[in-house]
GROMACS .gro file of C-alpha atoms in nm:
model
  225
    1MET     CA    1  14.935  23.342   9.027
    2CYS     CA    2  14.917  23.360   9.424
    3ILE     CA    3  14.647  23.198   9.632
    4ARG     CA    4  14.463  23.502   9.673
    5ASP     CA    5  14.456  23.574   9.299
    6SER     CA    6  14.313  23.207   9.227
    7LEU     CA    7  14.038  23.274   9.472
    8TRP     CA    8  13.921  23.602   9.325
    9THR     CA    9  13.957  23.435   8.977
   10ALA     CA   10  13.740  23.131   9.092
   11TYR     CA   11  13.484  23.393   9.246
   12LEU     CA   12  13.455  23.586   8.923
   13ASN     CA   13  13.385  23.255   8.738
   14LEU     CA   14  13.144  23.133   8.991
   15GLU     CA   15  12.964  23.465   8.964
   16GLN     CA   16  12.965  23.441   8.579
   17VAL     CA   17  12.809  23.106   8.587
   18TYR     CA   18  12.543  23.145   8.866
   19GLY     CA   19  12.515  23.535   8.900
   20THR     CA   20  12.381  23.820   8.699
   21GLU     CA   21  12.590  24.086   8.489
   22LYS     CA   22  12.541  24.323   8.760
   23SER     CA   23  12.669  24.090   9.054
   24LEU     CA   24  12.962  23.981   8.823
   25LEU     CA   25  13.044  24.343   8.788
   26LYS     CA   26  13.023  24.401   9.177
   27VAL     CA   27  13.251  24.106   9.221
   28PHE     CA   28  13.479  24.238   8.953
   29GLU     CA   29  13.500  24.600   9.146
   30ARG     CA   30  13.578  24.413   9.448
   31SER     CA   31  13.863  24.229   9.294
   32LEU     CA   32  13.997  24.543   9.157
   33ALA     CA   33  14.044  24.663   9.515
   34ALA     CA   34  14.218  24.382   9.630
   35ASN     CA   35  14.452  24.271   9.354
   36ASP     CA   36  14.676  24.377   9.078
   37GLN     CA   37  14.438  24.567   8.869
   38LYS     CA   38  14.606  24.490   8.546
   39LYS     CA   39  14.572  24.121   8.597
   40VAL     CA   40  14.234  24.137   8.712
   41TYR     CA   41  14.103  24.338   8.377
   42MET     CA   42  14.297  24.072   8.179
   43LYS     CA   43  14.134  23.776   8.404
   44MET     CA   44  13.795  23.948   8.362
   45ILE     CA   45  13.823  23.994   7.993
   46GLY     CA   46  13.905  23.638   7.931
   47ILE     CA   47  13.604  23.509   8.159
   48CYS     CA   48  13.369  23.751   7.943
   49ARG     CA   49  13.493  23.614   7.613
   50ARG     CA   50  13.467  23.271   7.726
   51ALA     CA   51  13.099  23.335   7.813
   52ASP     CA   52  13.041  23.511   7.488
   53LYS     CA   53  12.997  23.865   7.656
   54ARG     CA   54  13.148  24.040   7.366
   55GLU     CA   55  13.029  24.368   7.414
   56LEU     CA   56  13.132  24.365   7.777
   57ALA     CA   57  13.483  24.224   7.683
   58ALA     CA   58  13.515  24.505   7.423
   59ASP     CA   59  13.435  24.784   7.666
   60LEU     CA   60  13.684  24.633   7.933
   61LEU     CA   61  13.945  24.613   7.660
   62LYS     CA   62  13.917  25.000   7.604
   63VAL     CA   63  13.936  25.082   7.997
   64LEU     CA   64  14.221  24.846   8.010
   65THR     CA   65  14.422  25.037   7.745
   66LYS     CA   66  14.334  25.389   7.894
   67LYS     CA   67  14.426  25.285   8.258
   68PHE     CA   68  14.736  25.151   8.149
   69LYS     CA   69  14.812  25.306   7.827
   70ASN     CA   70  15.198  25.290   7.884
   71SER     CA   71  15.205  24.913   7.941
   72SER     CA   72  15.325  24.718   7.623
   73ARG     CA   73  15.164  24.393   7.749
   74SER     CA   74  14.829  24.570   7.811
   75TRP     CA   75  14.849  24.663   7.423
   76VAL     CA   76  14.972  24.309   7.325
   77PHE     CA   77  14.666  24.169   7.527
   78TYR     CA   78  14.446  24.409   7.364
   79LEU     CA   79  14.590  24.323   7.010
   80GLU     CA   80  14.534  23.958   7.057
   81ASN     CA   81  14.181  23.997   7.190
   82ILE     CA   82  14.086  24.243   6.938
   83ALA     CA   83  14.215  23.991   6.665
   84GLU     CA   84  13.998  23.730   6.820
   85LEU     CA   85  13.668  23.958   6.833
   86ALA     CA   86  13.747  24.104   6.478
   87LYS     CA   87  13.746  23.726   6.355
   88ALA     CA   88  13.414  23.668   6.481
   89SER     CA   89  13.300  24.012   6.343
   90GLY     CA   90  13.479  23.991   6.015
   91ASN     CA   91  13.619  24.342   6.081
   92THR     CA   92  13.994  24.295   6.040
   93GLY     CA   93  14.057  24.641   6.000
   94GLU     CA   94  14.048  24.699   6.364
   95ILE     CA   95  14.347  24.551   6.422
   96LYS     CA   96  14.563  24.760   6.246
   97ALA     CA   97  14.387  25.057   6.387
   98ALA     CA   98  14.437  24.894   6.736
   99LEU     CA   99  14.824  24.866   6.643
  100SER     CA  100  14.843  25.226   6.542
  101ARG     CA  101  14.684  25.342   6.865
  102ALA     CA  102  14.920  25.119   7.078
  103LEU     CA  103  15.222  25.287   6.889
  104GLN     CA  104  15.107  25.630   6.941
  105SER     CA  105  15.054  25.573   7.319
  106LEU     CA  106  15.377  25.375   7.388
  107PRO     CA  107  15.715  25.510   7.447
  108LYS     CA  108  15.929  25.434   7.132
  109ARG     CA  109  16.183  25.200   7.355
  110LYS     CA  110  15.876  24.940   7.366
  111HIS     CA  111  15.771  24.975   6.997
  112LEU     CA  112  15.993  24.674   6.903
  113PHE     CA  113  15.824  24.438   7.153
  114VAL     CA  114  15.473  24.530   7.060
  115LEU     CA  115  15.541  24.501   6.686
  116THR     CA  116  15.737  24.151   6.702
  117GLN     CA  117  15.420  24.033   6.897
  118TYR     CA  118  15.208  24.165   6.646
  119ALA     CA  119  15.390  23.984   6.370
  120ILE     CA  120  15.361  23.672   6.567
  121LEU     CA  121  14.997  23.711   6.595
  122GLN     CA  122  14.953  23.764   6.228
  123PHE     CA  123  15.142  23.407   6.169
  124ARG     CA  124  14.924  23.256   6.438
  125ASN     CA  125  14.623  23.376   6.285
  126GLY     CA  126  14.728  23.226   5.940
  127ASP     CA  127  14.794  23.549   5.771
  128VAL     CA  128  15.161  23.435   5.700
  129GLU     CA  129  15.242  23.687   5.423
  130ALA     CA  130  15.152  23.966   5.642
  131GLY     CA  131  15.351  23.836   5.936
  132ARG     CA  132  15.643  23.820   5.706
  133THR     CA  133  15.602  24.180   5.580
  134THR     CA  134  15.579  24.296   5.939
  135PHE     CA  135  15.904  24.112   6.046
  136GLU     CA  136  16.069  24.236   5.737
  137ALA     CA  137  15.987  24.591   5.850
  138ILE     CA  138  16.113  24.544   6.205
  139LEU     CA  139  16.456  24.371   6.071
  140THR     CA  140  16.489  24.690   5.847
  141ASN     CA  141  16.528  24.893   6.136
  142TYR     CA  142  16.702  24.645   6.383
  143PRO     CA  143  16.893  24.413   6.128
  144LYS     CA  144  17.120  24.245   6.393
  145ARG     CA  145  16.846  24.154   6.659
  146MET     CA  146  16.899  23.807   6.714
  147ASP     CA  147  16.585  23.782   6.929
  148VAL     CA  148  16.391  23.913   6.642
  149TRP     CA  149  16.558  23.670   6.381
  150SER     CA  150  16.506  23.389   6.624
  151VAL     CA  151  16.135  23.453   6.655
  152TYR     CA  152  16.080  23.503   6.293
  153LEU     CA  153  16.257  23.181   6.227
  154ASP     CA  154  16.031  22.993   6.467
  155MET     CA  155  15.720  23.144   6.305
  156GLU     CA  156  15.816  23.032   5.945
  157VAL     CA  157  15.901  22.701   6.073
  158LYS     CA  158  15.581  22.635   6.267
  159HIS     CA  159  15.345  22.822   6.049
  160GLY     CA  160  15.514  22.920   5.723
  161LYS     CA  161  15.606  22.556   5.648
  162GLU     CA  162  15.802  22.626   5.342
  163GLN     CA  163  16.121  22.489   5.357
  164GLU     CA  164  16.301  22.699   5.090
  165ALA     CA  165  16.160  23.008   5.267
  166VAL     CA  166  16.306  22.897   5.595
  167ARG     CA  167  16.636  22.799   5.455
  168ASN     CA  168  16.656  23.134   5.286
  169LEU     CA  169  16.583  23.307   5.616
  170PHE     CA  170  16.855  23.120   5.779
  171GLU     CA  171  17.128  23.205   5.528
  172ARG     CA  172  17.035  23.551   5.550
  173ALA     CA  173  17.089  23.578   5.897
  174LEU     CA  174  17.408  23.397   5.880
  175SER     CA  175  17.504  23.640   5.614
  176LEU     CA  176  17.513  23.912   5.882
  177THR     CA  177  17.819  24.020   6.071
  178LEU     CA  178  17.714  23.887   6.432
  179LYS     CA  179  17.911  23.811   6.741
  180PRO     CA  180  18.040  23.448   6.717
  181LYS     CA  181  17.806  23.370   7.015
  182LYS     CA  182  17.500  23.472   6.822
  183MET     CA  183  17.637  23.261   6.514
  184LYS     CA  184  17.683  22.964   6.712
  185LEU     CA  185  17.323  22.969   6.816
  186LEU     CA  186  17.192  23.038   6.467
  187PHE     CA  187  17.418  22.736   6.339
  188LYS     CA  188  17.273  22.530   6.638
  189LYS     CA  189  16.908  22.632   6.548
  190TYR     CA  190  16.968  22.563   6.168
  191LEU     CA  191  17.109  22.218   6.234
  192VAL     CA  192  16.812  22.140   6.473
  193TYR     CA  193  16.569  22.245   6.153
  194GLU     CA  194  16.773  22.042   5.913
  195ASN     CA  195  16.790  21.730   6.143
  196LYS     CA  196  16.404  21.740   6.176
  197TYR     CA  197  16.305  21.850   5.820
  198GLY     CA  198  16.611  21.806   5.593
  199THR     CA  199  16.793  21.510   5.446
  200PRO     CA  200  17.139  21.381   5.532
  201GLU     CA  201  17.294  21.619   5.243
  202THR     CA  202  17.123  21.937   5.390
  203VAL     CA  203  17.251  21.862   5.749
  204GLU     CA  204  17.606  21.798   5.645
  205ALA     CA  205  17.587  22.122   5.428
  206VAL     CA  206  17.504  22.300   5.736
  207LYS     CA  207  17.771  22.122   5.939
  208ALA     CA  208  18.037  22.225   5.643
  209LYS     CA  209  17.921  22.586   5.677
  210ALA     CA  210  17.957  22.581   6.031
  211THR     CA  211  18.318  22.441   6.031
  212GLU     CA  212  18.422  22.708   5.756
  213TYR     CA  213  18.282  22.981   5.988
  214VAL     CA  214  18.450  22.830   6.286
  215GLN     CA  215  18.801  22.805   6.075
  216SER     CA  216  18.750  23.180   5.977
  217VAL     CA  217  18.704  23.304   6.331
  218LEU     CA  218  19.000  23.125   6.450
  219GLY     CA  219  19.193  23.271   6.166
  220THR     CA  220  19.103  23.617   6.298
  221GLY     CA  221  19.185  23.525   6.654
  222GLU     CA  222  18.819  23.585   6.764
  223SER     CA  223  18.660  23.375   7.038
  224THR     CA  224  18.365  23.159   6.947
  225ALA     CA  225  18.273  23.101   7.324
   0.00000   0.00000   0.00000
């Protein structure tokens, strides 16, 4: 964030604390004219949420996604905030409706990013099974996307906390026909996991699998670099 952005953010925060909603909106309009509008909307929504101005935050979220309907980051921001607002109201169905609107508005090439962020959001909000279901649906369409596998594994380790589920996921990823560079990253990630959560036996098992893989690759003449 540049100095000018920081000054406007400080101004908005001060107006929220010491001004009225009317004066806050005036400063907001001035800030829109002087800065990146998408960033200003996001800052303003955050300020409103922290001040418990839920209705205003919800209205601004709707405007954000109308003005920047082709921005995947705007829709992810929208989903994150709707999830928090839904938690407070108990209306969890609104999150699925929001995802549907996002996918309808965005070009298909941006769907993967939004769906992955949605799955992350589900894990972080404690809905582990729903997060798994979303990741599995993504991997059905993108079975060799290493970035998706990596994030899925991270979510399982951090939020799923079921060792067998994590190990099964690693084994599934390693069973794919991936380029050696990607396999190397997977084995490295697996070994880090076992060093932290496993036993000397599970660590050695991963090392043995890695050695076996390297030998098989060398036998085909493929580079592991």
